[in-house]
mmCIF file of C-alpha atoms in Angstrom:
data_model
loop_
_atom_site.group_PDB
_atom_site.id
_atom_site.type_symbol
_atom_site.label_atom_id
_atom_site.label_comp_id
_atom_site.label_asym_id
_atom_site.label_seq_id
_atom_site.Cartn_x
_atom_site.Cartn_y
_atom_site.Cartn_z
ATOM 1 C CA UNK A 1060 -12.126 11.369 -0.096
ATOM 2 C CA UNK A 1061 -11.621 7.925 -1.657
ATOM 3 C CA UNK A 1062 -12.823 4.943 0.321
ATOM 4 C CA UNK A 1063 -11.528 1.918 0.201
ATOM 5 C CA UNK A 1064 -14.458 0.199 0.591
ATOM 6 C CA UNK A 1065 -15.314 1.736 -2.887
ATOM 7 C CA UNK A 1066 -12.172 0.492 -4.729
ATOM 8 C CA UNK A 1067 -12.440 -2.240 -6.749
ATOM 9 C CA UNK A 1068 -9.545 -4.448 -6.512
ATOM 10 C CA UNK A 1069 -8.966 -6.270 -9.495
ATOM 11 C CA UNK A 1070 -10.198 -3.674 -11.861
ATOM 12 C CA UNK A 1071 -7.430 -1.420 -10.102
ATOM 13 C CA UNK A 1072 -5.075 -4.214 -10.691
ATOM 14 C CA UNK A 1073 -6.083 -4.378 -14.309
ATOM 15 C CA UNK A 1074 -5.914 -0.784 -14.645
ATOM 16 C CA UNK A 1075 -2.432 -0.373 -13.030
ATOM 17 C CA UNK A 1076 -0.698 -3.921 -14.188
ATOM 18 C CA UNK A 1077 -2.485 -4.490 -17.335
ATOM 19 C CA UNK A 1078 -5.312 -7.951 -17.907
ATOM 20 C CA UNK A 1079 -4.182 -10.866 -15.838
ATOM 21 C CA UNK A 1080 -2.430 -12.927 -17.898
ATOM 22 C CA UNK A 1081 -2.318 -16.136 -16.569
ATOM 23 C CA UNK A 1082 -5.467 -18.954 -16.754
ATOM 24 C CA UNK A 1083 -8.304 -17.808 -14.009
ATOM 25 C CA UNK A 1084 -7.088 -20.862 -11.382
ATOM 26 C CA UNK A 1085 -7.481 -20.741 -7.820
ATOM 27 C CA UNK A 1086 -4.322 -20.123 -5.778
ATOM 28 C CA UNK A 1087 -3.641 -23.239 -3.866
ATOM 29 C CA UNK A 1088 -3.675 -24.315 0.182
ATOM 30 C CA UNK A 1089 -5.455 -21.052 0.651
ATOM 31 C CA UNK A 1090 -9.041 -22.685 2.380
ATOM 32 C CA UNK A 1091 -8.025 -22.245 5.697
ATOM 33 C CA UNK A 1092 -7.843 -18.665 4.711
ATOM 34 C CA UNK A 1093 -10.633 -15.744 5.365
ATOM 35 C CA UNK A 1094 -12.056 -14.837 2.417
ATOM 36 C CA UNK A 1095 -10.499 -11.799 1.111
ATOM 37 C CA UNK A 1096 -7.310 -12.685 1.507
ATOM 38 C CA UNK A 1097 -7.759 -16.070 0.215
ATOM 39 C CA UNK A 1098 -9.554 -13.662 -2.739
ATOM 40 C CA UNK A 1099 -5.983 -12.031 -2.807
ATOM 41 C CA UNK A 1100 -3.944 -14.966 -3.765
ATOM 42 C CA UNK A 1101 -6.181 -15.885 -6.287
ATOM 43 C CA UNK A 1102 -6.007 -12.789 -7.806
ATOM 44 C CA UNK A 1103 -2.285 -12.461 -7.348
ATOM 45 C CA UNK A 1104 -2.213 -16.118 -9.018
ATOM 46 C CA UNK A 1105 -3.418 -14.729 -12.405
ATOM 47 C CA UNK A 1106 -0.461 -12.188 -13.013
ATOM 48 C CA UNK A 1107 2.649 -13.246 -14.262
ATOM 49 C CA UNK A 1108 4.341 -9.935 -12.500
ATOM 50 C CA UNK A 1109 4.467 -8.866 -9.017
ATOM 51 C CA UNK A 1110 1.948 -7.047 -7.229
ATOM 52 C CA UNK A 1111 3.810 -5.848 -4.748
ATOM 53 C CA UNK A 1112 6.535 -2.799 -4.738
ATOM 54 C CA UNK A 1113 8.556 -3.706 -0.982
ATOM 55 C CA UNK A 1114 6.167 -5.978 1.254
ATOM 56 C CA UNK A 1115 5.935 -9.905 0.308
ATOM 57 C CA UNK A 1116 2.533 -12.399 1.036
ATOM 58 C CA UNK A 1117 3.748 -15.523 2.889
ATOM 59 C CA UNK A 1118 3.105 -18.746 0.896
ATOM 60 C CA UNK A 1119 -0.368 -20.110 2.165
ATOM 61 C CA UNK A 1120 1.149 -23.225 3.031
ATOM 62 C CA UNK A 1121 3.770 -21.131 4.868
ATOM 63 C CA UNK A 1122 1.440 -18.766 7.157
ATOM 64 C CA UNK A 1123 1.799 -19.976 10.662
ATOM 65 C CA UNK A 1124 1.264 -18.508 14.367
ATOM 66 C CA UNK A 1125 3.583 -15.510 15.786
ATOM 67 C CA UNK A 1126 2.367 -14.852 19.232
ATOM 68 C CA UNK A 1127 -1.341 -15.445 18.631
ATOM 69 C CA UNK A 1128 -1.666 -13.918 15.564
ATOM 70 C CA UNK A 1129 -1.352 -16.130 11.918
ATOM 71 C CA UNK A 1130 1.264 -13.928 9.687
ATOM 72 C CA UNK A 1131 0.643 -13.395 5.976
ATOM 73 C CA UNK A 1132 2.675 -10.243 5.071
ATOM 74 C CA UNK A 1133 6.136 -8.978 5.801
ATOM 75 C CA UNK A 1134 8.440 -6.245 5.108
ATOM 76 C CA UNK A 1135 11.964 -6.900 4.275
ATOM 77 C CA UNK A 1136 13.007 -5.238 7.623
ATOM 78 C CA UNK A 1137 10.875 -6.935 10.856
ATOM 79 C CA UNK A 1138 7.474 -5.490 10.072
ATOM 80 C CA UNK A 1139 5.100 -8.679 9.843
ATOM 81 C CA UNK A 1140 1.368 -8.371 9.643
ATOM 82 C CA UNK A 1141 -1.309 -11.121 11.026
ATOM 83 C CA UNK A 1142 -4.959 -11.918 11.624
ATOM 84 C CA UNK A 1143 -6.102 -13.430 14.770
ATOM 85 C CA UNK A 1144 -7.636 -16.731 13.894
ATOM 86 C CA UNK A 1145 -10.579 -16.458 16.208
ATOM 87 C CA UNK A 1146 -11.309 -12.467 14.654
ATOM 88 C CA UNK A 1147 -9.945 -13.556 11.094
ATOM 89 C CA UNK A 1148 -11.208 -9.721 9.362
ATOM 90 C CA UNK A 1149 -9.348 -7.852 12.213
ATOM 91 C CA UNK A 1150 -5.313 -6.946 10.941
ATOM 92 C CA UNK A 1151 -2.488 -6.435 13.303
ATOM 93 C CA UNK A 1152 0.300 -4.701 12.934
ATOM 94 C CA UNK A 1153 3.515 -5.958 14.834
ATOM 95 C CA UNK A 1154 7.424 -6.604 14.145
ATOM 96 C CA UNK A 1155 9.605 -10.159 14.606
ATOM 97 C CA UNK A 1156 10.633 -8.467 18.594
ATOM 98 C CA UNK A 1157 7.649 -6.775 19.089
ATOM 99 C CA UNK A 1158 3.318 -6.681 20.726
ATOM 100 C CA UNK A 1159 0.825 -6.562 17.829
ATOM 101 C CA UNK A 1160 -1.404 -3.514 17.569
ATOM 102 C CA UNK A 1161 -4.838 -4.051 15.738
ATOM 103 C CA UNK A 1162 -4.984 -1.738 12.036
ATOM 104 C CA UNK A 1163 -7.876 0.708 11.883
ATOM 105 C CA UNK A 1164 -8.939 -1.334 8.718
ATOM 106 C CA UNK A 1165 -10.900 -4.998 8.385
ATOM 107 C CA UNK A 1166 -9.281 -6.896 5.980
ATOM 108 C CA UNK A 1167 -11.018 -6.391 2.946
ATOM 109 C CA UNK A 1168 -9.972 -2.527 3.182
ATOM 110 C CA UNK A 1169 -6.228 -3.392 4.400
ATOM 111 C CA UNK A 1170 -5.451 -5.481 1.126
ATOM 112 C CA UNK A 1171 -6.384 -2.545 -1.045
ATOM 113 C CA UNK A 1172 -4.468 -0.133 1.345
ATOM 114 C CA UNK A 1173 -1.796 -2.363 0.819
ATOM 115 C CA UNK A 1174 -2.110 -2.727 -3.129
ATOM 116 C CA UNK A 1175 -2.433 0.970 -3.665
ATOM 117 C CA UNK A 1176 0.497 1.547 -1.531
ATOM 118 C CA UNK A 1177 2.867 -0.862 -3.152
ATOM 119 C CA UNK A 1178 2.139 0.214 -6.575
ATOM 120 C CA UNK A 1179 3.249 3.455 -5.846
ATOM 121 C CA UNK A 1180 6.824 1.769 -5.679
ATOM 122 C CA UNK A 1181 5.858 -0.690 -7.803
ATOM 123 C CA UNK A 1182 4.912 1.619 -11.108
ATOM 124 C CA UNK A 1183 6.059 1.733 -14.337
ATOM 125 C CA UNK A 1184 7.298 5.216 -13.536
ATOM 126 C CA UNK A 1185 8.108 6.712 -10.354
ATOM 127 C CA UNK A 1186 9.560 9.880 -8.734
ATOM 128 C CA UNK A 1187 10.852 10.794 -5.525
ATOM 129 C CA UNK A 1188 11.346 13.756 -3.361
ATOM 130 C CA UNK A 1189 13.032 13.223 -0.037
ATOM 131 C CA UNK A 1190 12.453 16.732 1.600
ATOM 132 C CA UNK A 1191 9.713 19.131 -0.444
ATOM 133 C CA UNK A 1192 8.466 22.015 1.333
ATOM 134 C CA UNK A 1193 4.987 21.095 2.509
ATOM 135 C CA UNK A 1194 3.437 24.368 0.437
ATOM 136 C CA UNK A 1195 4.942 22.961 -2.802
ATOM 137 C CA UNK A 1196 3.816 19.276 -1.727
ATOM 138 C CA UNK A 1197 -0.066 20.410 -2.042
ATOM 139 C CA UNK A 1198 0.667 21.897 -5.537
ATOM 140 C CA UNK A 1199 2.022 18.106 -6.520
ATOM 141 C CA UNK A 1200 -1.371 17.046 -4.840
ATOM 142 C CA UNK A 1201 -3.845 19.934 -5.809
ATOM 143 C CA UNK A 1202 -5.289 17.620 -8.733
ATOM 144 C CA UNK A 1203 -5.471 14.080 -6.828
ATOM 145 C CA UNK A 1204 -7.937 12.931 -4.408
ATOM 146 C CA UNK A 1205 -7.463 12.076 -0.769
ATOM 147 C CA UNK A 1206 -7.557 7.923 -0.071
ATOM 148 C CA UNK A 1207 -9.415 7.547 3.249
ATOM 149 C CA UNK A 1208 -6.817 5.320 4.675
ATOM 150 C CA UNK A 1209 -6.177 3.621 8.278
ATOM 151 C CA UNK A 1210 -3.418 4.867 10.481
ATOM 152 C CA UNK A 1211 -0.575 2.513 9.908
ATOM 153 C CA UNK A 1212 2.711 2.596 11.685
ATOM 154 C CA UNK A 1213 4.647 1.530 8.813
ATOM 155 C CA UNK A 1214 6.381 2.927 7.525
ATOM 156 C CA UNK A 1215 6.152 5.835 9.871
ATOM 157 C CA UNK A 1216 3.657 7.772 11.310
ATOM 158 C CA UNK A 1217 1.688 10.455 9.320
ATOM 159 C CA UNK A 1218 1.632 8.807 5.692
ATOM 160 C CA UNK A 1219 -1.160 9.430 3.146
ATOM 161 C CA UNK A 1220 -1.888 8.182 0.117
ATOM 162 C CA UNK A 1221 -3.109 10.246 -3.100
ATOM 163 C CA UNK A 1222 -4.930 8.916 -5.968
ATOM 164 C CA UNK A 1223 -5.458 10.271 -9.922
ATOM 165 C CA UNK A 1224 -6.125 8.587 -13.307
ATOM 166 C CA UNK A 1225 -3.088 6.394 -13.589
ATOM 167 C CA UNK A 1226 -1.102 8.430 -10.434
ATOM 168 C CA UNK A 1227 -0.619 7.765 -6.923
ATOM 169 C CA UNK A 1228 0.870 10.058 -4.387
ATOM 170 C CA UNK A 1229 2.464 8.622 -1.252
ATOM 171 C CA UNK A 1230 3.078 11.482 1.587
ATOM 172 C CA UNK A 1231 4.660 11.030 4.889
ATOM 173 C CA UNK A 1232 7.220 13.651 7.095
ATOM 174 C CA UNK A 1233 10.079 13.788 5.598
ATOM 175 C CA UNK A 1234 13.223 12.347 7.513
ATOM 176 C CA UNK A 1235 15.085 15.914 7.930
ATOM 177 C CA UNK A 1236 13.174 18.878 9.332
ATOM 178 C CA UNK A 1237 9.452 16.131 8.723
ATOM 179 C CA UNK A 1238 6.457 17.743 9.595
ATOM 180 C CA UNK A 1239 2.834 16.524 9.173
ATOM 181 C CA UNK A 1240 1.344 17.822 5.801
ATOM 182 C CA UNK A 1241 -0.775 20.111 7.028
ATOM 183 C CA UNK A 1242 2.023 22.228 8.614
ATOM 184 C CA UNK A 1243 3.423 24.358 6.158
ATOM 185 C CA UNK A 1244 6.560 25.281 7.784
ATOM 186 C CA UNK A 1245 7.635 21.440 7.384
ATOM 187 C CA UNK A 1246 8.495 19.280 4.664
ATOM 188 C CA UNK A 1247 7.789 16.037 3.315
ATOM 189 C CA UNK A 1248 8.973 12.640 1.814
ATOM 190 C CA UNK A 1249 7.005 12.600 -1.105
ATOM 191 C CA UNK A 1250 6.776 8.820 -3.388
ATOM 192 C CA UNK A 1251 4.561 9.309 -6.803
ATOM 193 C CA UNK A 1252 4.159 6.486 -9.084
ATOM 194 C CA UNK A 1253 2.412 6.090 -11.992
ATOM 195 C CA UNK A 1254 1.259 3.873 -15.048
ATOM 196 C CA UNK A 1255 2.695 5.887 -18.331
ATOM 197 C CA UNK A 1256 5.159 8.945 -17.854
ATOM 198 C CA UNK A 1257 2.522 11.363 -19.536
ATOM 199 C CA UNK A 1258 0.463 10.682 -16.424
ATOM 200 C CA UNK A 1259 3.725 12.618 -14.564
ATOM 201 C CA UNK A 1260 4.294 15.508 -17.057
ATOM 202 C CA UNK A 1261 2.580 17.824 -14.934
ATOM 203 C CA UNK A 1262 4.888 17.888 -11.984
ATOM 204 C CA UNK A 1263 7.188 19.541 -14.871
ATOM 205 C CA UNK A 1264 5.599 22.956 -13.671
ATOM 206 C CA UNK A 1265 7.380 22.381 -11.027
ATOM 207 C CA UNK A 1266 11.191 22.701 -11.910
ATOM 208 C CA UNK A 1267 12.114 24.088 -7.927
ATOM 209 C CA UNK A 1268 11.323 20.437 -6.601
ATOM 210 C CA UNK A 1269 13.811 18.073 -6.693
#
């Protein structure tokens, strides 16, 4: 297993996005923030690209109170995400008509959750399966590591991440006849991204998956 605690975030983001390429400033109105995330913005600051692949950061100046909790990441359906401001490392998880349920992560090890999972939609290079048999699924896997990730409810239940040299696996029950990954009667919803193609060429031994 991967940690997360033993991913380096900005080298990751250098490895996956290339260098930053903008000057090394501080992202602004972020000191009311707790460290790591205000450590996010600034890193965000320095890349001319996005960083994300589907979820957006709220503007510092823009993060405000929703039922206790101070929002600073969203979805582009109702899925919002929040710290409490008296517990500022603890996440929660919640929606815009929805109760808040605390992440299995601190903060520090939600952002890189977060930044691995979005650059699996956010690569260079992607594929997708919809609905692969969970037997062929662990071929696709059999040469990436497991990421030790916290049990999110977004976007469903029973997702995993999967990490190789310039490759990242996303795994979760697929919508039609879904099963967890470990039952091989099932299938999954498979999302790989990666930083060249080359890094991909080996899911051409497998010509049966679509």
């Amino acid at each position: 297993m991967i940690t997360l605690s033993s991913i380096d975030l900005p080298r990751f983001m250098a490895d996956w996005y290339g260098p930053p390429d903008r000057p090394a400033e501080r992202a602004l109105d972020c000191d009311h923030l707790p460290a790591p995330l205000h450590a996010w913005y600034d890193l965000a600051a320095k890349y001319s690209t996005s960083l994300l692949g589907i979820k957006r950061f709220t503007p510092p100046n823009r993060i405000g109170l929703r039922n206790g909790k101070l929002v600073f990441l969203s979805d582009p359906g109702d899925a919002i995400w929040g710290f409490d401001p008296n517990e500022p490392m603890s996440v929660y998880e919640g929606s815009l008509y929805g109760e808040w349920a605390k992440v299995p992560e601190s903060l520090s090890e939600f952002l890189v959750h977060n930044a691995i999972g979005e650059a699996v939609y956010n690569a260079p290079v992607t594929k997708y399966g919809g609905s692969v048999e969970n037997s062929r699924v662990r071929d696709v896997l059999a040469s990436l590591t497991e990421v030790a990730i916290g049990a999110w409810s977004w976007p469903d239940v029973g997702h995993r991440l999967f990490m190789g040299q310039g490759v990242i696996v996303e795994v979760g029950p697929a919508i039609d006849n879904g099963a967890l990954l470990d039952d091989l009667s099932g299938y999954s919803e498979v999302q790989v991204g990666a930083i060249t193609s080359s890094r991909l060429a080996y899911l051409d031994e497998f010509p049966e998956i679509d």
